[in-house]
């Protein structure tokens, strides 16, 4: 796959989007989106927008003032942005988190593409239909809530959430309100005694070599570690040794990015180009 380089010819008519976060220097999103714009010959550019914690409100207001078409939002601003945009989609409202802002003529709309992105990943990459399946998710933060909502919407039978503090699961419970999937909350000490068809790590654990207390895993289990660096985490290595089908976090990153791209531009996202750009960017940092 040839990676298409983004054009450096930016002028007054160039449409601009970016990513709001703190920090954002590590983000793969500029490489992913600029490669996509170049591949479709779109006069767009994507820039990092470092915004210190607490300044999400003026940052969102400034998007329209500066002529931005929209922005992605990453930590630690997803919740605050959900409180300052003019409208929210149902997913963004349930998750109380925005990862994509679309700037219209008279209002800003907050979207969350993590849930449909995870649905696309499961269907297109992993080939899994969650209906009637059980899942175990490590973590209760924004990524965990998005995955749990995707699974519940797809009629998963049971979701077990492993959290250090049960009180931290209140937002996750709210996100699944009204959906029929059974929700079980457990601690890390009891995780290994659980059973699941799908195991997801939605925590930072593993980035520095930590091992998670995995439930029984065999060749019928799908394991997804939402970390994409390092390329192989201890969880992934152990799961592969036990015969499981294993994925890292790059798939979710790409599918949620593709949905953001489509919201802004109205064009189908060139997913293969975006994937190649992400892999190349990761390789450059290794």
Backbone as CSV, one residue per row, in Angstrom:
resi,resn,N_x,N_y,N_z,CA_x,CA_y,CA_z,C_x,C_y,C_z
1,UNK,0.847,-1.184,0.000,0.000,0.000,0.000,0.888,1.241,0.000
2,UNK,0.690,2.120,-0.958,1.440,3.361,-1.031,0.787,4.398,-0.135
3,UNK,1.577,5.019,0.711,1.051,6.057,1.600,1.047,7.373,0.853
4,UNK,-0.104,8.010,0.792,-0.238,9.286,0.098,0.124,10.411,1.050
5,UNK,1.044,11.251,0.664,1.444,12.372,1.508,0.487,13.544,1.334
6,UNK,0.181,14.196,2.438,-0.721,15.346,2.383,-0.036,16.510,1.663
7,UNK,-0.836,17.285,0.942,-0.304,18.454,0.245,0.104,19.522,1.253
8,UNK,1.196,20.241,0.924,1.647,21.323,1.798,1.091,22.668,1.350
9,UNK,0.271,22.671,0.288,-0.245,23.937,-0.239,-1.541,24.292,0.474
10,UNK,-1.415,25.033,1.560,-2.569,25.460,2.347,-2.812,26.926,2.054
11,UNK,-4.072,27.275,1.788,-4.404,28.652,1.430,-5.724,29.039,2.091
12,UNK,-6.252,30.186,1.747,-7.443,30.696,2.410,-8.675,29.849,2.242
13,UNK,-8.730,29.052,1.175,-9.900,28.208,0.956,-9.788,26.825,1.551
14,UNK,-8.657,26.505,2.157,-8.454,25.172,2.733,-9.361,24.987,3.954
15,UNK,-10.109,23.870,3.979,-10.930,23.544,5.141,-10.028,22.956,6.214
16,UNK,-10.254,23.351,7.451,-9.375,22.940,8.542,-10.149,22.217,9.634
17,UNK,-9.581,21.120,10.084,-10.062,20.388,11.255,-8.842,20.069,12.115
18,UNK,-9.068,19.572,13.312,-7.930,19.287,14.173,-8.322,18.398,15.326
19,UNK,-7.432,18.280,16.290,-7.702,17.467,17.479,-7.391,18.278,18.722
20,UNK,-8.401,18.393,19.590,-8.295,19.108,20.858,-7.923,18.099,21.935
21,UNK,-6.849,18.363,22.648,-6.437,17.466,23.731,-5.266,18.045,24.491
22,UNK,-4.853,17.323,25.551,-3.683,17.732,26.323,-3.078,16.498,26.982
23,UNK,-1.952,16.021,26.474,-1.228,16.557,25.310,-1.788,15.971,24.014
24,UNK,-1.320,16.484,22.872,-1.726,15.937,21.570,-0.524,15.608,20.685
25,UNK,0.668,15.813,21.213,1.862,15.583,20.384,2.012,14.121,19.979
26,UNK,1.419,13.206,20.763,1.532,11.780,20.478,0.474,11.289,19.491
27,UNK,-0.501,12.110,19.169,-1.669,11.654,18.405,-1.299,11.204,16.991
28,UNK,-1.903,10.090,16.568,-1.748,9.613,15.191,-2.754,10.271,14.249
29,UNK,-3.702,11.005,14.788,-4.803,11.522,13.970,-4.348,12.453,12.849
30,UNK,-3.398,13.379,13.064,-2.980,14.210,11.935,-2.449,13.388,10.761
31,UNK,-1.628,12.379,11.033,-1.103,11.540,9.959,-2.224,10.782,9.261
32,UNK,-3.169,10.255,10.026,-4.268,9.461,9.458,-5.151,10.322,8.558
33,UNK,-5.579,11.463,9.060,-6.536,12.283,8.315,-5.893,13.018,7.147
34,UNK,-4.689,13.512,7.327,-4.048,14.214,6.215,-3.750,13.266,5.059
35,UNK,-3.422,12.021,5.359,-3.246,11.033,4.294,-4.573,10.780,3.571
36,UNK,-5.669,10.746,4.327,-6.979,10.528,3.715,-7.384,11.700,2.830
37,UNK,-7.150,12.926,3.292,-7.475,14.101,2.479,-6.687,14.079,1.168
38,UNK,-5.398,13.756,1.272,-4.565,13.725,0.072,-5.016,12.637,-0.893
39,UNK,-5.401,11.485,-0.357,-5.809,10.370,-1.214,-7.043,10.718,-2.040
40,UNK,-7.950,11.520,-1.459,-9.172,11.905,-2.164,-9.047,13.274,-2.821
41,UNK,-7.844,13.848,-2.785,-7.572,15.156,-3.382,-8.521,16.210,-2.828
42,UNK,-8.695,16.199,-1.518,-9.556,17.172,-0.843,-8.692,18.307,-0.299
43,UNK,-9.162,19.515,-0.454,-8.425,20.688,0.025,-8.747,20.903,1.504
44,UNK,-8.283,19.958,2.316,-8.500,19.985,3.758,-7.155,19.764,4.444
45,UNK,-7.055,20.196,5.686,-5.876,19.909,6.493,-6.307,19.662,7.933
46,UNK,-5.480,18.902,8.650,-5.791,18.479,10.020,-4.603,18.832,10.898
47,UNK,-4.857,19.550,11.994,-3.769,20.056,12.830,-3.987,19.685,14.298
48,UNK,-2.909,19.516,15.055,-3.037,19.316,16.507,-3.375,20.626,17.192
49,UNK,-4.256,20.564,18.190,-4.699,21.748,18.923,-4.530,21.505,20.419
50,UNK,-3.342,21.778,20.958,-3.134,21.569,22.391,-3.947,22.556,23.224
51,UNK,-4.836,22.020,24.055,-5.717,22.852,24.888,-5.545,22.410,26.334
52,UNK,-5.143,23.325,27.196,-4.886,22.961,28.590,-6.195,22.581,29.273
53,UNK,-6.131,21.697,30.264,-7.348,21.297,30.985,-8.102,22.503,31.522
54,UNK,-9.415,22.469,31.341,-10.268,23.559,31.789,-10.596,24.583,30.731
55,UNK,-9.926,24.507,29.576,-10.138,25.499,28.518,-10.933,24.958,27.333
56,UNK,-11.688,23.894,27.533,-12.439,23.320,26.419,-13.515,24.279,25.904
57,UNK,-14.166,25.015,26.805,-15.235,25.921,26.366,-14.726,26.975,25.384
58,UNK,-13.689,27.762,25.721,-13.208,28.733,24.733,-12.617,28.066,23.492
59,UNK,-12.090,26.863,23.633,-11.538,26.173,22.466,-12.642,25.832,21.472
60,UNK,-13.761,25.302,21.961,-14.877,24.962,21.074,-15.460,26.221,20.452
61,UNK,-15.604,27.276,21.249,-16.108,28.541,20.719,-15.191,29.072,19.629
62,UNK,-13.888,28.887,19.833,-12.925,29.390,18.871,-12.915,28.651,17.549
63,UNK,-13.435,27.431,17.524,-13.448,26.679,16.269,-14.218,27.438,15.189
64,UNK,-15.413,27.942,15.540,-16.195,28.680,14.546,-15.520,30.010,14.205
65,UNK,-14.999,30.682,15.224,-14.361,31.971,14.978,-13.179,31.850,14.024
66,UNK,-12.471,30.741,14.110,-11.291,30.532,13.272,-11.607,29.827,11.959
67,UNK,-12.881,29.535,11.726,-13.275,28.928,10.459,-13.043,27.441,10.357
68,UNK,-12.909,26.752,11.497,-12.735,25.302,11.474,-14.040,24.618,11.079
69,UNK,-13.913,23.498,10.370,-15.085,22.693,10.018,-15.457,21.730,11.135
70,UNK,-14.538,21.502,12.052,-14.798,20.583,13.152,-13.515,20.201,13.837
71,UNK,-13.626,19.245,14.759,-12.449,18.782,15.492,-12.734,17.455,16.144
72,UNK,-11.689,16.671,16.298,-11.741,15.535,17.217,-11.428,16.035,18.616
73,UNK,-11.835,15.255,19.602,-11.588,15.607,20.999,-11.025,14.381,21.696
74,UNK,-9.921,14.569,22.396,-9.345,13.476,23.162,-9.162,13.915,24.609
75,UNK,-8.566,13.060,25.412,-8.395,13.336,26.833,-7.634,14.639,27.040
76,UNK,-8.021,15.421,28.078,-9.044,15.140,29.096,-10.342,15.910,28.854
77,UNK,-10.669,16.195,27.606,-11.719,17.169,27.299,-13.060,16.577,26.851
78,UNK,-13.164,15.266,26.713,-14.367,14.702,26.097,-15.642,15.032,26.874
79,UNK,-15.567,14.972,28.195,-16.758,15.254,29.010,-17.088,16.737,29.002
80,UNK,-16.079,17.583,29.134,-16.336,19.023,29.156,-16.900,19.507,27.826
81,UNK,-16.397,18.966,26.727,-16.921,19.369,25.411,-18.387,18.963,25.277
82,UNK,-18.762,17.836,25.860,-20.170,17.413,25.817,-21.076,18.426,26.506
83,UNK,-20.518,19.204,27.414,-21.311,20.185,28.160,-21.376,21.545,27.476
84,UNK,-20.547,21.764,26.440,-20.492,23.104,25.853,-20.955,23.162,24.393
85,UNK,-21.070,22.028,23.699,-21.575,22.078,22.328,-23.076,22.351,22.346
86,UNK,-23.591,22.775,21.207,-25.006,23.155,21.145,-25.940,21.953,21.128
87,UNK,-25.552,20.890,20.417,-26.389,19.699,20.343,-25.541,18.457,20.525
88,UNK,-26.175,17.376,20.981,-25.500,16.097,21.176,-26.268,14.994,20.461
89,UNK,-25.547,14.054,19.862,-26.187,12.851,19.359,-26.574,11.969,20.543
90,UNK,-27.375,10.939,20.289,-27.797,10.056,21.379,-26.598,9.360,22.023
91,UNK,-25.642,8.900,21.200,-24.467,8.233,21.764,-23.673,9.184,22.645
92,UNK,-23.440,10.406,22.177,-22.687,11.375,22.964,-23.412,11.705,24.263
93,UNK,-24.734,11.756,24.205,-25.514,12.053,25.409,-25.438,10.887,26.393
94,UNK,-25.592,9.667,25.911,-25.527,8.500,26.790,-24.150,8.373,27.453
95,UNK,-23.117,8.580,26.646,-21.757,8.408,27.145,-21.254,9.637,27.884
96,UNK,-21.982,10.743,27.740,-21.568,12.039,28.303,-20.130,12.328,27.900
97,UNK,-19.867,12.096,26.598,-18.516,12.286,26.067,-18.612,12.563,24.575
98,UNK,-17.839,13.529,24.119,-17.784,13.898,22.699,-16.370,13.662,22.197
99,UNK,-16.248,12.934,21.078,-14.916,12.801,20.477,-14.849,13.436,19.089
100,UNK,-15.995,13.951,18.597,-16.019,14.612,17.288,-16.983,15.784,17.340
101,UNK,-16.496,16.957,16.960,-17.334,18.159,16.857,-17.481,18.515,15.390
102,UNK,-18.719,18.772,14.972,-19.005,19.274,13.630,-19.494,20.708,13.784
103,UNK,-18.822,21.631,13.116,-19.175,23.048,13.212,-20.085,23.402,12.048
104,UNK,-21.340,23.753,12.365,-22.282,24.186,11.344,-22.327,25.692,11.241
105,UNK,-23.248,26.188,10.432,-23.347,27.635,10.238,-23.738,28.367,11.505
106,UNK,-24.605,27.721,12.318,-25.093,28.431,13.500,-25.000,27.624,14.786
107,UNK,-24.416,26.421,14.720,-24.307,25.633,15.940,-23.235,24.570,15.827
108,UNK,-22.789,24.092,16.985,-21.820,23.002,17.035,-22.537,21.726,17.484
109,UNK,-22.228,20.626,16.813,-22.848,19.341,17.135,-21.782,18.401,17.683
110,UNK,-22.099,17.764,18.807,-21.174,16.826,19.426,-21.555,15.392,19.118
111,UNK,-20.608,14.637,18.578,-20.810,13.227,18.238,-19.849,12.374,19.060
112,UNK,-20.164,11.087,19.157,-19.205,10.129,19.685,-19.129,8.972,18.700
113,UNK,-17.997,8.871,17.998,-17.849,7.834,16.974,-17.191,6.572,17.519
114,UNK,-16.893,6.537,18.829,-16.266,5.344,19.392,-17.218,4.152,19.392
115,UNK,-18.486,4.382,19.747,-19.425,3.261,19.782,-19.681,2.685,18.383
116,UNK,-20.088,3.483,17.383,-20.240,2.902,16.044,-18.912,2.431,15.458
117,UNK,-17.799,3.069,15.859,-16.493,2.608,15.402,-16.188,1.212,15.911
118,UNK,-16.518,0.949,17.173,-16.298,-0.387,17.730,-17.237,-1.398,17.077
119,UNK,-18.462,-0.976,16.779,-19.387,-1.867,16.077,-18.834,-2.246,14.701
120,UNK,-18.299,-1.260,13.976,-17.702,-1.534,12.662,-16.505,-2.471,12.799
121,UNK,-15.667,-2.209,13.806,-14.499,-3.052,14.020,-14.908,-4.500,14.258
122,UNK,-15.867,-4.720,15.151,-16.285,-6.091,15.450,-16.831,-6.782,14.214
123,UNK,-17.632,-6.067,13.443,-18.275,-6.677,12.282,-17.299,-6.890,11.128
124,UNK,-16.524,-5.859,10.796,-15.706,-5.900,9.586,-14.340,-6.532,9.805
125,UNK,-13.713,-6.267,10.948,-12.359,-6.769,11.194,-12.356,-8.096,11.936
126,UNK,-13.129,-8.146,13.034,-13.117,-9.345,13.870,-14.123,-10.391,13.429
127,UNK,-15.114,-9.991,12.631,-16.116,-10.945,12.163,-16.970,-11.513,13.276
128,UNK,-17.248,-10.716,14.290,-18.017,-11.178,15.446,-19.383,-10.514,15.496
129,UNK,-20.411,-11.315,15.677,-21.748,-10.819,15.987,-21.938,-10.972,17.487
130,UNK,-22.032,-9.863,18.242,-22.113,-9.966,19.705,-23.437,-10.517,20.228
131,UNK,-24.451,-10.656,19.386,-25.765,-11.088,19.862,-25.653,-12.424,20.598
132,UNK,-26.152,-12.429,21.821,-26.146,-13.645,22.618,-24.798,-14.004,23.217
133,UNK,-23.770,-13.184,23.003,-22.428,-13.466,23.525,-22.201,-12.742,24.851
134,UNK,-21.247,-13.246,25.612,-20.860,-12.598,26.863,-19.532,-11.894,26.675
135,UNK,-19.357,-10.765,27.371,-18.134,-9.975,27.249,-17.626,-9.586,28.625
136,UNK,-16.314,-9.468,28.728,-15.671,-8.955,29.937,-14.826,-7.760,29.526
137,UNK,-15.017,-6.625,30.204,-14.293,-5.392,29.890,-13.498,-4.947,31.101
138,UNK,-12.184,-4.804,30.939,-11.357,-4.219,31.978,-11.435,-2.699,31.850
139,UNK,-11.908,-2.036,32.915,-12.011,-0.591,32.907,-13.445,-0.117,32.832
140,UNK,-13.658,1.132,33.285,-14.999,1.715,33.269,-14.975,3.140,32.741
141,UNK,-13.884,3.552,32.098,-13.765,4.900,31.567,-14.472,5.066,30.243
142,UNK,-14.118,6.137,29.535,-14.829,6.471,28.303,-14.773,5.394,27.248
143,UNK,-13.602,4.799,27.031,-13.479,3.753,26.021,-14.290,2.530,26.412
144,UNK,-14.246,2.183,27.692,-15.024,1.031,28.164,-16.520,1.265,27.988
145,UNK,-16.974,2.480,28.310,-18.400,2.791,28.150,-18.827,2.694,26.689
146,UNK,-17.982,3.184,25.781,-18.317,3.130,24.354,-18.416,1.695,23.870
147,UNK,-17.485,0.846,24.301,-17.527,-0.565,23.899,-18.745,-1.262,24.500
148,UNK,-19.028,-0.981,25.770,-20.181,-1.609,26.411,-21.477,-1.211,25.724
149,UNK,-21.600,0.058,25.340,-22.808,0.499,24.647,-22.945,-0.191,23.297
150,UNK,-21.843,-0.339,22.582,-21.884,-1.044,21.294,-22.342,-2.479,21.481
151,UNK,-21.826,-3.147,22.490,-22.178,-4.549,22.733,-23.636,-4.689,23.167
152,UNK,-24.081,-3.789,24.047,-25.467,-3.860,24.510,-26.440,-3.596,23.367
153,UNK,-26.097,-2.633,22.511,-26.965,-2.348,21.366,-27.033,-3.534,20.408
154,UNK,-25.959,-4.322,20.374,-25.919,-5.494,19.491,-26.463,-6.741,20.180
155,UNK,-27.103,-6.567,21.343,-27.803,-7.643,22.054,-26.874,-8.669,22.672
156,UNK,-25.716,-8.232,23.167,-24.883,-9.121,23.965,-25.673,-9.582,25.181
157,UNK,-25.465,-10.821,25.604,-26.264,-11.352,26.708,-25.821,-10.826,28.059
158,UNK,-24.483,-10.689,28.239,-23.964,-10.240,29.538,-22.666,-9.484,29.330
159,UNK,-22.507,-8.398,30.064,-21.256,-7.633,30.070,-20.760,-7.572,31.506
160,UNK,-19.564,-8.095,31.733,-18.932,-8.013,33.041,-17.875,-6.922,32.990
161,UNK,-17.987,-5.942,33.857,-17.046,-4.828,33.906,-16.145,-4.997,35.118
162,UNK,-14.845,-5.004,34.864,-13.855,-5.156,35.924,-13.323,-3.771,36.280
163,UNK,-13.585,-3.341,37.499,-13.196,-1.989,37.929,-12.602,-2.045,39.326
164,UNK,-11.613,-1.184,39.560,-11.013,-1.123,40.896,-11.989,-0.537,41.911
165,UNK,-12.802,0.411,41.468,-13.741,1.092,42.354,-15.143,0.989,41.769
166,UNK,-16.043,0.223,42.401,-17.406,0.101,41.867,-18.089,1.441,41.645
167,UNK,-17.749,2.453,42.443,-18.379,3.767,42.290,-18.043,4.401,40.948
168,UNK,-16.930,3.983,40.348,-16.516,4.554,39.065,-17.358,4.059,37.895
169,UNK,-18.257,3.116,38.152,-19.074,2.542,37.077,-20.426,3.226,36.917
170,UNK,-20.678,4.292,37.669,-21.985,4.948,37.603,-22.286,5.458,36.201
171,UNK,-21.313,6.086,35.551,-21.535,6.595,34.196,-21.770,5.460,33.206
172,UNK,-21.096,4.333,33.417,-21.306,3.185,32.528,-22.718,2.634,32.696
173,UNK,-23.172,2.532,33.926,-24.539,2.071,34.161,-25.548,2.997,33.468
174,UNK,-25.297,4.294,33.563,-26.196,5.262,32.935,-26.188,5.109,31.417
175,UNK,-25.022,4.832,30.844,-24.920,4.673,29.393,-25.754,3.510,28.886
176,UNK,-25.900,2.476,29.708,-26.646,1.282,29.290,-28.102,1.296,29.763
177,UNK,-28.526,2.404,30.334,-29.890,2.497,30.862,-30.920,2.209,29.772
178,UNK,-31.842,1.313,30.079,-32.905,0.976,29.145,-32.575,-0.150,28.189
179,UNK,-31.341,-0.617,28.187,-30.945,-1.728,27.325,-31.001,-3.026,28.119
180,UNK,-31.256,-4.123,27.428,-31.602,-5.366,28.130,-30.409,-6.220,28.533
181,UNK,-29.216,-5.896,28.095,-28.046,-6.703,28.423,-27.777,-6.709,29.926
182,UNK,-27.510,-7.890,30.474,-27.166,-8.008,31.889,-25.807,-7.354,32.134
183,UNK,-25.717,-6.534,33.175,-24.474,-5.864,33.532,-24.020,-6.364,34.894
184,UNK,-22.779,-6.859,34.933,-22.185,-7.367,36.173,-20.934,-6.538,36.459
185,UNK,-20.793,-6.072,37.692,-19.612,-5.310,38.110,-18.790,-6.184,39.050
186,UNK,-17.501,-6.298,38.785,-16.637,-7.103,39.639,-15.290,-6.413,39.800
187,UNK,-14.495,-6.899,40.735,-13.178,-6.332,40.975,-12.091,-7.126,40.282
188,UNK,-10.876,-6.579,40.275,-9.761,-7.257,39.614,-9.456,-8.606,40.265
189,UNK,-9.691,-8.736,41.567,-9.396,-9.991,42.260,-10.287,-11.129,41.785
190,UNK,-11.468,-10.792,41.282,-12.425,-11.821,40.864,-12.496,-11.991,39.357
191,UNK,-11.722,-11.205,38.608,-11.837,-11.241,37.145,-11.501,-12.602,36.570
192,UNK,-10.492,-13.253,37.106,-10.044,-14.533,36.546,-11.080,-15.631,36.721
193,UNK,-12.039,-15.433,37.610,-13.081,-16.435,37.821,-14.282,-16.233,36.904
194,UNK,-14.277,-15.151,36.118,-15.384,-14.872,35.208,-15.230,-15.684,33.926
195,UNK,-16.282,-15.734,33.145,-16.228,-16.369,31.826,-16.747,-15.383,30.785
196,UNK,-16.192,-15.443,29.574,-16.608,-14.512,28.531,-16.174,-15.026,27.169
197,UNK,-16.995,-14.706,26.155,-16.636,-15.006,24.763,-15.706,-13.933,24.196
198,UNK,-15.825,-12.724,24.743,-15.056,-11.572,24.272,-14.432,-10.887,25.476
199,UNK,-13.115,-10.640,25.428,-12.400,-9.970,26.507,-11.773,-8.699,25.945
200,UNK,-12.019,-7.571,26.609,-11.542,-6.266,26.130,-10.752,-5.583,27.232
201,UNK,-9.570,-5.087,26.890,-8.837,-4.215,27.811,-9.053,-2.773,27.394
202,UNK,-9.746,-2.010,28.250,-9.990,-0.591,27.991,-9.313,0.248,29.063
203,UNK,-8.166,-0.226,29.558,-7.359,0.502,30.536,-5.968,0.724,29.950
204,UNK,-5.135,1.552,30.602,-3.748,1.708,30.147,-2.849,0.549,30.563
205,UNK,-3.372,-0.398,31.359,-2.552,-1.491,31.868,-2.060,-2.369,30.715
206,UNK,-0.773,-2.580,30.686,-0.137,-3.325,29.605,0.852,-2.475,28.844
207,UNK,0.674,-1.164,28.901,1.584,-0.256,28.189,3.000,-0.330,28.761
208,UNK,3.111,-0.634,30.052,4.423,-0.727,30.698,4.702,-2.144,31.179
209,UNK,4.107,-3.127,30.502,4.404,-4.517,30.810,3.505,-5.172,31.833
210,UNK,2.445,-4.478,32.281,1.559,-5.066,33.287,0.729,-6.208,32.667
211,UNK,0.459,-7.212,33.475,-0.398,-8.316,33.042,-1.750,-8.193,33.740
212,UNK,-2.810,-8.481,33.018,-4.156,-8.430,33.577,-4.585,-9.820,34.041
213,UNK,-5.474,-9.884,35.043,-5.962,-11.184,35.528,-7.016,-11.755,34.573
214,UNK,-6.561,-12.458,33.557,-7.447,-12.891,32.492,-8.357,-14.039,32.927
215,UNK,-9.575,-14.060,32.400,-10.464,-15.200,32.621,-10.006,-16.376,31.766
216,UNK,-10.671,-17.528,31.860,-10.316,-18.654,30.989,-10.422,-18.258,29.513
217,UNK,-9.384,-18.553,28.744,-9.310,-18.175,27.327,-8.906,-19.398,26.521
218,UNK,-9.568,-19.598,25.379,-9.175,-20.682,24.481,-9.394,-20.230,23.047
219,UNK,-9.415,-21.194,22.110,-9.495,-20.818,20.699,-10.864,-20.311,20.270
220,UNK,-11.833,-20.306,21.193,-13.147,-19.748,20.873,-13.298,-18.310,21.352
221,UNK,-12.267,-17.774,21.996,-12.336,-16.447,22.617,-11.761,-15.385,21.690
222,UNK,-12.421,-14.239,21.646,-11.886,-13.059,20.965,-11.360,-12.112,22.028
223,UNK,-10.105,-11.677,21.864,-9.467,-10.772,22.822,-9.076,-9.495,22.090
224,UNK,-9.486,-8.345,22.648,-9.195,-7.044,22.056,-8.531,-6.170,23.111
225,UNK,-7.301,-5.763,22.837,-6.595,-4.825,23.714,-6.619,-3.477,23.008
226,UNK,-7.288,-2.493,23.579,-7.437,-1.197,22.914,-6.133,-0.401,22.852
227,UNK,-5.092,-0.861,23.526,-3.775,-0.255,23.347,-3.239,-0.607,21.954
228,UNK,-2.598,0.353,21.309,-1.941,0.031,20.045,-0.433,0.242,20.126
229,UNK,0.042,0.658,21.266,1.469,0.701,21.560,1.671,0.258,23.005
230,UNK,2.499,-0.776,23.246,3.319,-1.513,22.288,2.481,-2.371,21.343
231,UNK,3.116,-2.828,20.272,2.395,-3.601,19.265,1.837,-4.889,19.844
232,UNK,2.559,-5.507,20.773,2.080,-6.724,21.443,2.209,-6.513,22.944
233,UNK,1.087,-6.477,23.631,1.071,-6.303,25.076,1.137,-7.683,25.751
234,UNK,1.432,-7.731,27.053,1.404,-9.017,27.759,0.055,-9.728,27.632
235,UNK,-1.036,-8.978,27.670,-2.359,-9.589,27.513,-2.483,-10.273,26.152
236,UNK,-2.051,-9.574,25.099,-2.138,-10.162,23.771,-1.260,-11.403,23.653
237,UNK,-0.058,-11.341,24.190,0.857,-12.481,24.101,0.285,-13.703,24.808
238,UNK,-0.256,-13.502,26.008,-0.835,-14.614,26.760,-2.045,-15.194,26.037
239,UNK,-2.904,-14.310,25.523,-4.101,-14.778,24.834,-3.745,-15.589,23.588
240,UNK,-2.724,-15.153,22.855,-2.301,-15.901,21.670,-1.745,-17.263,22.052
241,UNK,-0.998,-17.323,23.142,-0.468,-18.601,23.606,-1.587,-19.584,23.927
242,UNK,-2.727,-19.065,24.352,-3.866,-19.924,24.706,-4.788,-20.186,23.523
243,UNK,-4.427,-19.671,22.331,-5.172,-19.980,21.116,-6.248,-19.004,20.731
244,UNK,-6.391,-17.893,21.467,-7.454,-16.932,21.180,-7.165,-16.145,19.906
245,UNK,-8.213,-15.585,19.326,-8.071,-14.604,18.252,-7.846,-13.252,18.915
246,UNK,-6.769,-12.550,18.511,-6.328,-11.362,19.244,-6.206,-10.163,18.312
247,UNK,-6.697,-9.012,18.778,-6.557,-7.742,18.063,-6.044,-6.675,19.015
248,UNK,-5.251,-5.742,18.485,-4.861,-4.549,19.223,-5.865,-3.437,18.995
249,UNK,-5.489,-2.229,19.403,-6.443,-1.121,19.377,-6.472,-0.315,18.109
250,UNK,-5.634,-0.656,17.127,-5.576,0.166,15.925,-6.882,0.129,15.138
251,UNK,-7.563,-1.003,15.159,-8.814,-1.120,14.408,-9.863,-0.129,14.883
252,UNK,-10.066,-0.033,16.197,-11.030,0.935,16.730,-10.602,2.349,16.391
253,UNK,-9.311,2.649,16.561,-8.815,3.989,16.245,-9.159,4.369,14.807
254,UNK,-8.942,3.452,13.879,-9.179,3.745,12.468,-10.659,3.879,12.152
255,UNK,-11.480,3.000,12.692,-12.905,3.060,12.359,-13.570,4.298,12.956
256,UNK,-13.187,4.686,14.177,-13.780,5.912,14.723,-13.277,7.124,13.946
257,UNK,-12.016,7.084,13.489,-11.484,8.184,12.683,-12.204,8.271,11.339
258,UNK,-12.472,7.113,10.739,-13.176,7.098,9.456,-14.563,7.713,9.582
259,UNK,-15.245,7.433,10.683,-16.575,8.005,10.886,-16.504,9.515,11.076
260,UNK,-15.482,9.999,11.778,-15.295,11.450,11.913,-15.053,12.083,10.545
261,UNK,-14.179,11.468,9.772,-13.867,11.942,8.423,-15.144,12.070,7.590
262,UNK,-16.003,11.073,7.665,-17.239,11.075,6.878,-18.214,12.144,7.364
263,UNK,-18.255,12.381,8.673,-19.118,13.439,9.203,-18.686,14.809,8.693
264,UNK,-17.387,15.062,8.650,-16.891,16.369,8.215,-17.007,16.561,6.712
265,UNK,-16.570,15.583,5.943,-16.395,15.768,4.497,-17.565,15.288,3.661
266,UNK,-18.354,14.344,4.175,-19.411,13.742,3.371,-18.906,12.701,2.391
267,UNK,-17.616,12.352,2.463,-17.027,11.356,1.572,-16.756,10.066,2.332
268,UNK,-16.898,8.900,1.684,-16.461,7.652,2.316,-14.969,7.716,2.622
269,UNK,-14.595,7.263,3.773,-13.197,7.346,4.188,-12.356,6.285,3.486
270,UNK,-11.151,6.637,3.006,-10.238,5.663,2.397,-9.501,4.892,3.500
271,UNK,-10.142,3.871,4.038,-9.662,3.214,5.248,-8.283,2.581,5.074
272,UNK,-8.010,2.015,3.899,-6.703,1.382,3.698,-5.578,2.421,3.733
273,UNK,-5.819,3.572,3.152,-4.822,4.650,3.192,-4.616,5.117,4.627
274,UNK,-5.698,5.264,5.366,-5.601,5.709,6.756,-4.833,4.693,7.597
275,UNK,-5.095,3.407,7.358,-4.396,2.359,8.089,-2.906,2.378,7.795
276,UNK,-2.550,2.512,6.526,-1.132,2.549,6.152,-0.424,3.739,6.789
277,UNK,-1.104,4.883,6.832,-0.512,6.072,7.440,-0.296,5.876,8.935
278,UNK,-1.252,5.229,9.598,-1.111,4.976,11.030,0.043,4.030,11.310
279,UNK,0.131,2.951,10.548,1.220,1.986,10.741,2.569,2.644,10.503
280,UNK,2.661,3.469,9.476,3.927,4.155,9.183,4.295,5.117,10.310
281,UNK,3.303,5.826,10.854,3.574,6.775,11.943,4.037,6.046,13.192
282,UNK,3.427,4.904,13.477,3.844,4.109,14.633,5.271,3.606,14.451
283,UNK,5.572,3.146,13.237,6.924,2.640,12.953,7.974,3.736,13.121
284,UNK,7.649,4.952,12.732,8.596,6.064,12.866,8.915,6.386,14.309
285,UNK,7.957,6.092,15.214,8.155,6.419,16.626,8.793,5.272,17.410
286,UNK,8.882,4.119,16.782,9.397,2.935,17.483,10.917,2.961,17.584
